[in-house]
XYZ file of C-alpha atoms in Angstrom:
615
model
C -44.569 9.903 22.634
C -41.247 8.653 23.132
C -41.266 6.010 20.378
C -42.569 9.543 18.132
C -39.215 11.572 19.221
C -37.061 8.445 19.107
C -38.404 8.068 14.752
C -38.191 11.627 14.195
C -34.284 11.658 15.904
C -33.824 8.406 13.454
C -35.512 10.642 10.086
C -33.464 13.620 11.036
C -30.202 11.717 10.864
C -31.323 9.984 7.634
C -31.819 13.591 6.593
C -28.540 14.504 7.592
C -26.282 11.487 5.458
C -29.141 11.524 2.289
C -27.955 15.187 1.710
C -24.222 14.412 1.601
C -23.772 17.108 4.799
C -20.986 16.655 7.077
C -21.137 16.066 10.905
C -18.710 17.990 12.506
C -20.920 20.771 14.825
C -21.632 20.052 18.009
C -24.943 19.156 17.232
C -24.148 15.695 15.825
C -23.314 13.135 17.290
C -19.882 13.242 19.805
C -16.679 11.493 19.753
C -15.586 11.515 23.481
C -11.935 13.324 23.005
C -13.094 15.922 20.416
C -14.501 18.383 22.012
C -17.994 17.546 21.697
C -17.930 16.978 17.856
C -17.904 14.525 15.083
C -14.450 13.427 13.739
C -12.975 15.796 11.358
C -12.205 14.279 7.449
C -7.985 13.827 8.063
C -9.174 12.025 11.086
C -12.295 10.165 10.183
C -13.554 7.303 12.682
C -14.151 7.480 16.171
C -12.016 4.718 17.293
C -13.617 2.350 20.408
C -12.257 4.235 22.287
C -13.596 8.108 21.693
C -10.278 9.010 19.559
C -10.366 10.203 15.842
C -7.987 8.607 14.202
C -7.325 6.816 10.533
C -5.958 3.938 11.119
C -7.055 0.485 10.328
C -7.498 -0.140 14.345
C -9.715 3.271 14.515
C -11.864 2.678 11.457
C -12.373 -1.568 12.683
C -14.123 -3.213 15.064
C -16.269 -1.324 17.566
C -15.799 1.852 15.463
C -18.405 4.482 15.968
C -19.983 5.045 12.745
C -22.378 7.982 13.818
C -19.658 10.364 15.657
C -17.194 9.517 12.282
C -16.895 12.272 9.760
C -20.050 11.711 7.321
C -21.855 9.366 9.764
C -19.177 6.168 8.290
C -16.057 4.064 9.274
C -13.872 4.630 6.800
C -10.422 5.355 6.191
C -9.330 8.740 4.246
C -6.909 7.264 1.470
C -6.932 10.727 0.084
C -3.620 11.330 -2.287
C -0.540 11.426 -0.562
C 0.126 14.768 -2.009
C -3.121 16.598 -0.386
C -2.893 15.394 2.892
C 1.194 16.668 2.801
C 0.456 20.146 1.044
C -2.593 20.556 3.976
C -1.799 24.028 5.874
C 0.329 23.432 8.706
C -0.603 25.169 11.987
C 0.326 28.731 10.594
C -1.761 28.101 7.678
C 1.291 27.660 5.170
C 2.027 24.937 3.117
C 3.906 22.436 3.913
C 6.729 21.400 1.243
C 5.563 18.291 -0.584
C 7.751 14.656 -0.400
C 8.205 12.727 -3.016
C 8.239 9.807 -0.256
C 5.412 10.778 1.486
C 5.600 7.502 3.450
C 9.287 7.400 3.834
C 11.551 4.137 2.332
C 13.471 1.462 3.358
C 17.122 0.501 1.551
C 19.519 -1.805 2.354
C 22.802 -0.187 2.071
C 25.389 -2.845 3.846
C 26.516 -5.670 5.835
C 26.987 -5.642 9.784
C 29.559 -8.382 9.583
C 28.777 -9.403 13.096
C 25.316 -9.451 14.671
C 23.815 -5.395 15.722
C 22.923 -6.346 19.297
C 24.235 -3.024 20.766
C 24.962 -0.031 18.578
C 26.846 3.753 19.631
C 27.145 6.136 17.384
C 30.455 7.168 18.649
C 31.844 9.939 15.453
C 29.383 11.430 12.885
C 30.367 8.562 10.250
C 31.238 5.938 12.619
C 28.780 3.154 14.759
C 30.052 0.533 17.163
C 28.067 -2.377 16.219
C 28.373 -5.249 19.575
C 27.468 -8.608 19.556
C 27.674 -11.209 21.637
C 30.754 -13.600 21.500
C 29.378 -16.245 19.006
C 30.481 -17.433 15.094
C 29.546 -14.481 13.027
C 30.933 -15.490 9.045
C 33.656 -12.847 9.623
C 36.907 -13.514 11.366
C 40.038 -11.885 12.619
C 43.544 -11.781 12.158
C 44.119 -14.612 14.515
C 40.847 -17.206 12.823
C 38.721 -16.532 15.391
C 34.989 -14.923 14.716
C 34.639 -11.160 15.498
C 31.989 -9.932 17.524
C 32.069 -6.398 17.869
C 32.959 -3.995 14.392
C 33.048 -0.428 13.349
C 30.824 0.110 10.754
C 31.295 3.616 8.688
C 28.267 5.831 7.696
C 30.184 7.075 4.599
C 31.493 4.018 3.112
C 29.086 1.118 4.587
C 32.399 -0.684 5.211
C 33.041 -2.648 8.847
C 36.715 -2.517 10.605
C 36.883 -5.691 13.058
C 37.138 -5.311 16.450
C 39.005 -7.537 18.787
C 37.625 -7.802 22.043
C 38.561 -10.207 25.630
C 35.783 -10.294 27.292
C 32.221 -11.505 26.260
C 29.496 -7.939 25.599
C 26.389 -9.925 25.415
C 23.639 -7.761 26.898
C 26.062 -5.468 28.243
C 24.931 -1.533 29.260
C 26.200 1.776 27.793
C 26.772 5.407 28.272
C 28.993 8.326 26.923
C 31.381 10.603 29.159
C 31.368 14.431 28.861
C 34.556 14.403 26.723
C 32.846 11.642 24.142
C 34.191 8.428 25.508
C 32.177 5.396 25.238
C 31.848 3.204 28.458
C 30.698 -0.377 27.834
C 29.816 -1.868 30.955
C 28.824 -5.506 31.985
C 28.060 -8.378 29.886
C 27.808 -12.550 30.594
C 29.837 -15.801 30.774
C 32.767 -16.739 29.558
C 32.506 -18.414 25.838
C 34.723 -20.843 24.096
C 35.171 -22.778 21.085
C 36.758 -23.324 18.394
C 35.191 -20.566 16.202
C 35.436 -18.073 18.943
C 36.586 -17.024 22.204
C 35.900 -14.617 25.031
C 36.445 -14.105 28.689
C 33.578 -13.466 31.359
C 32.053 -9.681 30.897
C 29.670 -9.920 34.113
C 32.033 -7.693 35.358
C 33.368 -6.085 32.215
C 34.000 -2.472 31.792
C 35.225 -1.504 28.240
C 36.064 2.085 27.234
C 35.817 3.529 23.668
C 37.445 6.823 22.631
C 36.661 7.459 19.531
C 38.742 8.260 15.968
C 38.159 9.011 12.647
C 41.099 7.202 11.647
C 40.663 3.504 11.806
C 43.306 3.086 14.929
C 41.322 3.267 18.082
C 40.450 0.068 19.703
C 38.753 -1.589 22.963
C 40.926 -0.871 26.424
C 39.015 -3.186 29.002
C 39.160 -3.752 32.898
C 41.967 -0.341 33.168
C 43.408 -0.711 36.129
C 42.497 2.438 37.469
C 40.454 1.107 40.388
C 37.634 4.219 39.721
C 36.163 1.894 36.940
C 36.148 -0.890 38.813
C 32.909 -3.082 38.795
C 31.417 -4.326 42.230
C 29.238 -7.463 40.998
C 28.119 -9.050 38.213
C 25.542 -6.722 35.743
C 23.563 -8.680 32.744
C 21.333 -6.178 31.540
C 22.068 -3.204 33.415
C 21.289 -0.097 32.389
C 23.351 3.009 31.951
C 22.452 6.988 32.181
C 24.411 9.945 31.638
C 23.906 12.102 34.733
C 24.004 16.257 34.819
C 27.601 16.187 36.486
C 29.019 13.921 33.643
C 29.116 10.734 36.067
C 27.115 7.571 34.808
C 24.327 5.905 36.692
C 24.996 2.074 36.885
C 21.491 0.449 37.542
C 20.027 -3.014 38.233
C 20.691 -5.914 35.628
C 21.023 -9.709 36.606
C 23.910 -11.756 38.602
C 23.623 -14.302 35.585
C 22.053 -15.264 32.054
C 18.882 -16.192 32.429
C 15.232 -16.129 30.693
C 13.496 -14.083 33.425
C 14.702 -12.166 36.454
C 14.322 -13.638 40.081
C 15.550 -12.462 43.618
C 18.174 -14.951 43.688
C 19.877 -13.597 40.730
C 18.492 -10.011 41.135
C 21.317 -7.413 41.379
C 18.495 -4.460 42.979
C 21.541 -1.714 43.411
C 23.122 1.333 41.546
C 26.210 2.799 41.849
C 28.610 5.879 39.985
C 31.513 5.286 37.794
C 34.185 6.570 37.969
C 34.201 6.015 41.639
C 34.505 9.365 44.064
C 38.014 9.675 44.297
C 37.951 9.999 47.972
C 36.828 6.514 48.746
C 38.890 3.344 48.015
C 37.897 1.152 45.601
C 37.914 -1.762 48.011
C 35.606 -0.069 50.384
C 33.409 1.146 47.903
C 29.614 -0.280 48.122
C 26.848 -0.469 45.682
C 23.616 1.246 47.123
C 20.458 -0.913 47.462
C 17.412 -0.121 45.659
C 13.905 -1.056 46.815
C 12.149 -0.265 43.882
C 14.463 -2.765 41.598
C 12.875 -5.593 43.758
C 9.474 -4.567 43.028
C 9.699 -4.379 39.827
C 10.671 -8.007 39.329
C 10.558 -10.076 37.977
C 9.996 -8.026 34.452
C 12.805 -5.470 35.513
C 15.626 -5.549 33.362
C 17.040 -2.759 31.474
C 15.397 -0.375 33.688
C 14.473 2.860 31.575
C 16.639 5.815 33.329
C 16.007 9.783 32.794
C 17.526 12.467 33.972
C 14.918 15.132 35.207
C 15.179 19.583 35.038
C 15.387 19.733 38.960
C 18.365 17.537 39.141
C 16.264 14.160 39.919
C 15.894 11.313 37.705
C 12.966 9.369 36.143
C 13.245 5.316 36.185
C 10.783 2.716 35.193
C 10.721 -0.625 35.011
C 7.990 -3.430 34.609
C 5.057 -1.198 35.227
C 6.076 0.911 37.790
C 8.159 4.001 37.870
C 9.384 6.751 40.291
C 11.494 10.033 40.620
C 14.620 9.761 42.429
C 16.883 11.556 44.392
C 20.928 10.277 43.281
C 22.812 12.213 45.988
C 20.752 11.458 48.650
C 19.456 7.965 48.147
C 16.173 8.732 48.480
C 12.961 8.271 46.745
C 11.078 11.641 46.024
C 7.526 10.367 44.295
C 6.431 7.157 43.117
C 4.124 7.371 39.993
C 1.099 5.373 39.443
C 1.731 1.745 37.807
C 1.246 2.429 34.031
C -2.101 0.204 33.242
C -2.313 -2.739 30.050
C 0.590 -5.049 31.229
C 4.107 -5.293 31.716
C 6.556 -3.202 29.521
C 10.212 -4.571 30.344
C 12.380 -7.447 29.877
C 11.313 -9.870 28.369
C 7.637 -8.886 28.075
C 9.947 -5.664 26.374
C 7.612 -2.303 25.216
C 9.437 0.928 23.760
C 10.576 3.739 25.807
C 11.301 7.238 25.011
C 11.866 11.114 26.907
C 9.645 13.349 24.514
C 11.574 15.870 22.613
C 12.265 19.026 25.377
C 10.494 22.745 24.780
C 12.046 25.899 26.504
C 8.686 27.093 25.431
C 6.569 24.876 27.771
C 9.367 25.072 30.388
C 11.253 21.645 29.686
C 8.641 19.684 30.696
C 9.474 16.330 30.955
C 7.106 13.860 29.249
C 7.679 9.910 28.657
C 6.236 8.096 26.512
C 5.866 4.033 26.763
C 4.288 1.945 24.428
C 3.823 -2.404 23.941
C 5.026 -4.890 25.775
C 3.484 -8.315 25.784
C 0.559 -9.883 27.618
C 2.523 -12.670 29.448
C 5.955 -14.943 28.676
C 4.110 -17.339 27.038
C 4.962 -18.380 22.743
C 1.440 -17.122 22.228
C 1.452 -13.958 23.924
C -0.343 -11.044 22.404
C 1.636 -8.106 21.925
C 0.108 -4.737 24.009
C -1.107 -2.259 21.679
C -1.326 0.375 24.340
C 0.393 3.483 25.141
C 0.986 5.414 28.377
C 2.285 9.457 28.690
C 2.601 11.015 31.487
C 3.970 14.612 32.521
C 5.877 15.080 35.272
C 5.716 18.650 35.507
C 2.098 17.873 36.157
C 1.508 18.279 40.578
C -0.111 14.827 40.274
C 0.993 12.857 36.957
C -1.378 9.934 35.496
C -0.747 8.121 32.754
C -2.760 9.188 29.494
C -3.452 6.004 27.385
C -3.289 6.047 23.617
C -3.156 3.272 21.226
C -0.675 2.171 18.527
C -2.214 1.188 15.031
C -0.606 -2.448 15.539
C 0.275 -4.029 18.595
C 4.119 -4.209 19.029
C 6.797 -6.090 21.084
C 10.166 -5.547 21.229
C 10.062 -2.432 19.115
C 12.761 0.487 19.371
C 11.649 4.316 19.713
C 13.741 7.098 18.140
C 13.551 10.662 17.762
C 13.762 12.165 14.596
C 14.960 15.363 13.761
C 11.655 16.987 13.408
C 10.932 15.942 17.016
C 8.332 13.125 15.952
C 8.672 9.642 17.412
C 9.364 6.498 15.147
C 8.213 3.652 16.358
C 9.982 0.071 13.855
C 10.971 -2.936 14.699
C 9.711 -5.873 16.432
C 6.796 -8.716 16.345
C 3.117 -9.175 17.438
C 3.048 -12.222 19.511
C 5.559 -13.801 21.553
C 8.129 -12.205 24.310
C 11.830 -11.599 24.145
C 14.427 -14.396 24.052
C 15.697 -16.902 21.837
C 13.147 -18.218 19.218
C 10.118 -16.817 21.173
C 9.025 -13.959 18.994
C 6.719 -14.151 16.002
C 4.896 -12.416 13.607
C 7.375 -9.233 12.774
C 5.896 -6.083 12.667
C 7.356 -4.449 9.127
C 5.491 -1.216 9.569
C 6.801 1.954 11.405
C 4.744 4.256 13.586
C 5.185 7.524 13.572
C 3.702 9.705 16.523
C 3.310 13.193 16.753
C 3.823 14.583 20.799
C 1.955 17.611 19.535
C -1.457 15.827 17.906
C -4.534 15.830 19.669
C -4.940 12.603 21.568
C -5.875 9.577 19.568
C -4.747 11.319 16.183
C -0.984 11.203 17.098
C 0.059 7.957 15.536
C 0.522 7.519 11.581
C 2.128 4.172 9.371
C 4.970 4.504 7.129
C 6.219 2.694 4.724
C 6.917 -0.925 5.692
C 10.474 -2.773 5.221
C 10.688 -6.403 4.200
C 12.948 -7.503 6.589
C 11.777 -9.081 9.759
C 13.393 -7.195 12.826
C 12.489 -8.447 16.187
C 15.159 -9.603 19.505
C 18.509 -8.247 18.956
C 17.146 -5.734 16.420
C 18.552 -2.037 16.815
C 17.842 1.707 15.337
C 19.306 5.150 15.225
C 19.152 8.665 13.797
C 21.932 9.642 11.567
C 23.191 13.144 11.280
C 22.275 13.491 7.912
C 18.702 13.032 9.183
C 17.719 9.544 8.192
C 17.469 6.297 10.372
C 19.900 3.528 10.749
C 18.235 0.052 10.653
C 20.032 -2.768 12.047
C 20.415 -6.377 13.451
C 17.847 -9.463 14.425
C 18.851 -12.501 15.668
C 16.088 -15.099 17.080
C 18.244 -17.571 17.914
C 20.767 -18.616 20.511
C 23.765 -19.022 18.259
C 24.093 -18.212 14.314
C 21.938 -19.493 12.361
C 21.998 -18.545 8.671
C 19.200 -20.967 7.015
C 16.658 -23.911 8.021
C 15.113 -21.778 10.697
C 12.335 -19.317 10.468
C 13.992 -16.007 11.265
C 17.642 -16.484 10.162
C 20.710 -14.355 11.576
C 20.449 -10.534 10.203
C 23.164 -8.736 9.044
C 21.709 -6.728 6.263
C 21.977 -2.675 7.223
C 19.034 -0.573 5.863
C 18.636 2.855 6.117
C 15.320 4.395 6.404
C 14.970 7.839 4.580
C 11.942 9.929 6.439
C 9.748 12.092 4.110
C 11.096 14.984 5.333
C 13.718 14.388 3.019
C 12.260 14.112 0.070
C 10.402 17.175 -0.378
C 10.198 19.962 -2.876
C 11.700 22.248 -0.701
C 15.859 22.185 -0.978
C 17.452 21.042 1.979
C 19.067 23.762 4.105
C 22.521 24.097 5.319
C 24.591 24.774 8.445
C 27.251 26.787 6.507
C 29.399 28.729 8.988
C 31.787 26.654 11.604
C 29.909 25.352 15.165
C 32.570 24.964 17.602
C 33.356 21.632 18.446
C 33.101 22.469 21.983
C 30.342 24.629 23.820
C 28.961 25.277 27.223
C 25.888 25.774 29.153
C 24.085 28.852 28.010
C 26.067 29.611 25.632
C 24.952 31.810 22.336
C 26.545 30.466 19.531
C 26.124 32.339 15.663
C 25.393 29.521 13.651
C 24.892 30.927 9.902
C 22.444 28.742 7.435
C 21.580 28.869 4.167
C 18.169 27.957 3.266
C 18.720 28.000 -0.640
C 15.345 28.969 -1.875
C 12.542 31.381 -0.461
C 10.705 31.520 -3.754
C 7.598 28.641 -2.615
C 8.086 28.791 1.456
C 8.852 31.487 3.551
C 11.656 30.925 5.985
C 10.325 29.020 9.063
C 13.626 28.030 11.279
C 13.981 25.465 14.034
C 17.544 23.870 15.902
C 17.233 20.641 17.784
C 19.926 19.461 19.738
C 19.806 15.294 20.188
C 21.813 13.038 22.435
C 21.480 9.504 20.666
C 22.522 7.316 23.259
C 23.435 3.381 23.378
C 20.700 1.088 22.049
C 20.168 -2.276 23.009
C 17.282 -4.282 23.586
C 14.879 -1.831 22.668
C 16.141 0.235 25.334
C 18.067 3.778 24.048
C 20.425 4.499 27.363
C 20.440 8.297 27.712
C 18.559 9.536 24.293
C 17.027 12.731 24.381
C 16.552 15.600 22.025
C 15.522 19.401 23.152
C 14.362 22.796 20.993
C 17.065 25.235 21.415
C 15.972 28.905 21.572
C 17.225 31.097 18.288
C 16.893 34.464 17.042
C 17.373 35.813 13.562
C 20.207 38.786 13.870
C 21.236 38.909 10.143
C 19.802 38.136 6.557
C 21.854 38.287 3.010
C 19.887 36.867 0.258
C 19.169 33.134 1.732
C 21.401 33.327 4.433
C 20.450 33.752 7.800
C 22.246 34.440 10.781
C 21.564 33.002 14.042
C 21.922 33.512 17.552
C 21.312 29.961 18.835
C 21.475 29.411 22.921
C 22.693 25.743 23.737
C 20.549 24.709 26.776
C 20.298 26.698 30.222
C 22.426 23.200 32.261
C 23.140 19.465 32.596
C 19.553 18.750 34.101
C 18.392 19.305 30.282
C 20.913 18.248 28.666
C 23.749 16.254 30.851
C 27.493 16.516 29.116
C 28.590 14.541 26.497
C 28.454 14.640 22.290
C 25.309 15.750 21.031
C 24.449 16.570 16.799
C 22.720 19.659 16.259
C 20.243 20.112 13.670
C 18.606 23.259 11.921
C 15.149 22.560 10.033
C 13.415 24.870 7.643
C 9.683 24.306 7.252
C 10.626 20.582 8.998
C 13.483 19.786 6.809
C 16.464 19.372 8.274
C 20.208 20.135 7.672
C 22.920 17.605 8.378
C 23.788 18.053 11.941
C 26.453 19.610 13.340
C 28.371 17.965 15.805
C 29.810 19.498 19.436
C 30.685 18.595 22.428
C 28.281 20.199 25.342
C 29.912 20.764 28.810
C-alpha cells in the first residue's frame, strides 16, 4: 500500500510539470520561509536554505527543485524592462531605467591613496592616506597624503599635513567640523615625511573656497588625546560630543592584550575636569572581543543608549553611566571585524514602525589565513525586539572587506572587496566586482539583488559614499604596504569612479527641491520644502524625504552613517508643484547633531539633496 500512494504522489507531480501548471498553492510542495508555498516566478528557486531567491547561489547547489516555481532551478533572466515596470506594492508602475543594473564610470584621479574619505561640503571629499610616496607632491617636494577632491570639477587641492593619518578614526561636530583622530608611527624619507599620529587629533572646518586647511594637536587641552588609538573608532553622540572607542597602542597585523587599548572616552573633554586628571574609562567588552576587535562598529540608539559590535559580539550601552544595559547574542558564521573585516550598517530609520533600530552585518572571513574563505552570511537583528536574535540571510557572493552604504531610496549597496583572504597588506584575493543591493523591506531570502559589476579590483584601503546628487562615490585600493604602481598583482588605485544607481536613469524626470531649506534646523522642526516633480502625465505623484548622515569611511567601517524617513504632508499643489510640510526628526537619539543632506524622491527617484545643519 505504501509503495501504491508513494507512485501515485510521484504520477500526480508528473501530472502537475507535463501540463505546464505552476506550483505556487499550498498544496505543492513548500519552501520553508514562504508561507507554506512554492517560490513565486520573480523569485524562482528555493535556495538550501528554504529562501526564494534568484541568484546564482539560490538556483546552485542543493537547490530545491520541487518547492521552485514550475518544479525547476532556474534563474528568471526575464527582460530588464518587465521585471522594473512590475507593480510596486500599490500596484503602480514603477518608472522604467534605462540602467536597470546601474553603471560604473571613472570620472578622476585621487592623487593620493582613498584610505579614509569625509564628505565634508556638498562638492567637496577629504580623501586621507597614509604618509607614504603617492606620484603627487607639494610645494616643498615632498609626497602629499591627504587631498581635497571636488565633486564638481573631479580636481584634487593638496593637503599638507604633520602628523602621520594612517588608520586614523573620524567623526563630525554639530556645527560641521571634521575631527580626525588617531593614526600610527612616525614616517620618514626622502619622498615623504610625517610625525607620529597615535595620538593625533586633526580638525577640519570646512570651505567652499579652496583656503581651509588641517589645524592639528590645538592646544586647547579639551582635545587632548590620553593614549595611543590605531584603529579607533569614532561616533557622533545625541548631545553633539564624540565617542572615542578602542583601537590599538601600535601597528600591528592582529590585535592582542598587550597592545589592546579596551577604553572610551568624550572629546572635547567636560570642561570641569582638567585635562591632566582626565581618565579614559575601561571597557570589558573591548577585551572580549579580541583579538578581531578593531574598528568597533558604534550606534547611537532612540532611548539615548548606544549599539557596539565588534568581532562577533555586540551589546547596548549605557555612556553616562558606564554601564552595560544588554548583551546580544554572538552573531553566528565567524568573525566580522578587523582583519577578518565584514560590512556594517544601521538600517534606514521609519517614524512609521517607531524608529526601530535594525543592524545589519554581513562577510567577514573564515580565519587570517591567505586562503581564507570569505563568509557569505548575513545577520539582522532588531533591537526594539524584548529579546533580539540574529536573523541569518545570505549574500549572492561571499564578500570580505566590502563597504555598505545607504542609498537614497533607503536600499543597501553592498561593493567592494575580495573572496578569499583577510585584511592587510597583500593578503586579499579574488576581488569581488559585483555590487549587492539589499532591500530591508523584502521578504527574507529575496532581499539581495546584483548590479552591474565594475572592472576595477577594490579590496583593503578601498572606500564608498553617497553623493548628494544621488549616485555613489567609488574610491581607493591599495594591497600593498607602500606604493606600488606595476609588477605586483593589485597595483596602487587612484582611479575615482562613480556609480550611477538605476534610479537615475528612469523614464520618469527627476524631481526638484525648488524653494530654499534653511541651512540650519532643529529638532522637530516643520520646515515647507516646495518640489517640483515636472511631469504627472505617466506616474502619479508618490513623495518620500530621507534625511542621511554619511559619516567617515575607512576600512569598511562608515563612523556614524545613518539615514531616517522624515514625516511630510502635502499642504499645497500648483500644476507640478507641491508644497510640503516636512518634520526634521523628533531628537538627537535619531538623529545626533551635525550636517546631514536631505533628499525628496518621487516614485523612488530622487532629487539632489539639500543640505542643513540639524541641531
Amino acid at each position: 500500500m505504501a509503495i501504491v500512494r508513494k507512485l501515485g504522489f510521484v504520477l500526480a507531480a508528473l501530472t502537475v510539470v507535463s501540463l505546464g501548471l505552476i506550483a505556487t498553492t499550498a498544496d505543492a510542495a513548500a519552501c520553508k520561509y514562504n508561507n507554506g508555498l512554492a517560490c513565486p516566478q520573480e523569485s524562482p528557486c528555493c535556495s538550501r536554505h528554504g529562501h526564494c531567491g534568484n541568484s546564482r547561489i539560490a538556483c546552485g547547489t542543493g537547490c530545491d527543485a520541487a518547492a521552485s516555481f514550475n518544479g525547476r532551478c532556474v534563474r528568471n533572466l526575464g527582460t530588464a524592462q518587465q521585471m522594473t515596470n512590475a507593480p510596486g506594492a500599490n500596484g503602480k508602475p514603477r518608472p522604467i531605467p534605462s540602467l536597470p543594473k546601474g553603471a560604473f564610470k571613472v570620472v578622476g584621479n585621487t592623487g593620493v591613496a582613498a584610505q579614509h574619505i569625509a564628505l565634508v561640503t556638498p562638492t567637496k571629499m577629504l580623501i586621507i592616506d597614509k604618509a607614504e610616496a603617492n606620484p603627487v607632491k607639494l610645494p616643498s617636494g615632498l609626497s602629499a597624503y591627504n587631498a581635497e577632491y571636488d565633486l564638481v570639477t573631479n580636481n584634487i587641492r593638496l593637503l599638507d599635513v604633520a602628523t602621520n593619518t594612517f588608520c586614523s578614526g573620524g567623526g563630525f561636530l554639530p556645527n560641521g567640523t571634521m575631527i580626525s583622530a588617531g593614526g600610527a608611527e612616525t614616517r620618514k624619507s626622502r619622498a615623504f615625511g610625517a610625525q607620529g599620529g597615535f595620538q593625533s587629533l586633526r580638525m577640519w572646518n570646512p570651505c567652499d573656497d579652496g583656503t581651509c586647511e588641517w589645524m592639528e594637536n590645538p592646544a586647547d587641552p579639551a582635545w587632548t588625546m590620553t593614549g595611543n588609538r590605531w584603529y579607533v573608532s569614532i561616533t557622533t553622540l545625541p548631545s553633539g560630543e564624540l565617542f572615542v572607542l578602542g583601537g590599538s597602542n601600535e601597528s600591528l597585523a592582529i590585535n592582542r592584550m598587550a597592545t589592546n587599548n579596551p577604553t572610551w572616552e568624550i572629546y572635547p573633554k567636560p570642561a570641569n575636569v582638567k585635562a591632566a586628571d582626565y581618565k579614559p574609562n575601561f571597557m570589558q567588552f573591548m577585551v572580549d572581543s579580541l583579538p578581531n576587535n578593531l574598528y568597533p562598529n558604534v550606534y547611537s540608539l532612540p532611548d539615548g543608549n548606544i549599539f557596539i559590535f565588534a568581532n562577533q559580539k555586540s551589546m547596548i550601552f549605557n555612556v553616562a553611566k558606564n554601564e552595560v544595559i544588554k548583551r546580544m547574542p554572538d552573531l553566528p558564521g565567524g568573525p566580522r571585524s578587523y582583519p577578518l573585516t565584514g560590512s556594517h550598517i544601521l538600517l534606514p530609520l521609519d517614524p512609521a514602525k517607531n524608529y526601530a533600530h535594525e543592524i545589519l552585518v554581513c562577510g567577514g572571513s573564515e580565519a587570517q589565513t591567505q586562503k581564507a574563505k570569505a563568509l557569505q552570511s548575513c545577520g539582522r537583528i532588531n533591537l526594539a525586539d524584548a529579546d533580539p536574535q540574529w536573523e541569518m540571510d545570505e549574500m549572492p557572493t561571499p564578500r570580505l572587506m566590502g563597504d555598505a552604504i545607504a542609498l537614497a531610496d533607503g536600499k543597501i549597496m553592498f561593493l567592494n572587496g575580495c573572496m578569499t583572504g583577510y585584511a592587510g597588506f597583500r593578503h586579499g584575493n579574488d576581488p569581488v566586482f559585483t555590487p549587492a543591493v539589499y532591500d530591508p523591506a523584502a521578504p527574507l531570502g529575496q532581499r539581495f539583488t546584483e548590479w552591474e559589476p565594475s572592472n576595477i579590483a577594490r579590496m583593503y584601503h578601498s572606500v564608498a559614499m553617497l553623493l548628494p546628487d544621488g549616485s555613489v562615490f567609488v574610491a581607493g585600493s591599495n594591497e600593498n604596504s607602500e606604493v606600488r604602481l606595476k609588477d605586483v598583482p593589485y597595483p596602487t588605485e587612484y582611479r575615482v569612479e562613480n556609480f550611477t544607481p538605476p534610479y537615475l536613469s528612469t523614464d520618469l524626470a527627476r524631481p526638484e527641491i525648488v524653494s530654499k531649506v534653511p541651512e540650519k534646523v532643529t529638532y522637530a522642526q516643520k520646515v515647507s520644502v516646495t518640489v517640483d516633480v515636472k511631469d504627472t502625465s505617466k506616474y502619479e505623484p508618490e513623495i518620500v524625504f530621507m534625511l542621511g548622515h554619511r559619516g567617515f569611511v575607512t576600512h569598511s567601517t562608515h563612523m556614524s552613517q545613518r539615514m531616517t524617513k522624515l514625516v511630510a504632508q502635502a499642504t499645497h499643489t500648483e500644476g507640478t508643484k507641491i508644497t510640503y510640510e516636512v518634520v526634521m526628526p523628533p531628537n538627537a537619539n535619531i538623529m545626533p547633531p551635525g550636517p546631514h543632506y536631505m533628499h525628496m524622491l518621487n516614485n523612488g527617484v530622487p532629487s539632489v539633496a539639500a543640505h542643513l545643519l540639524l541641531n
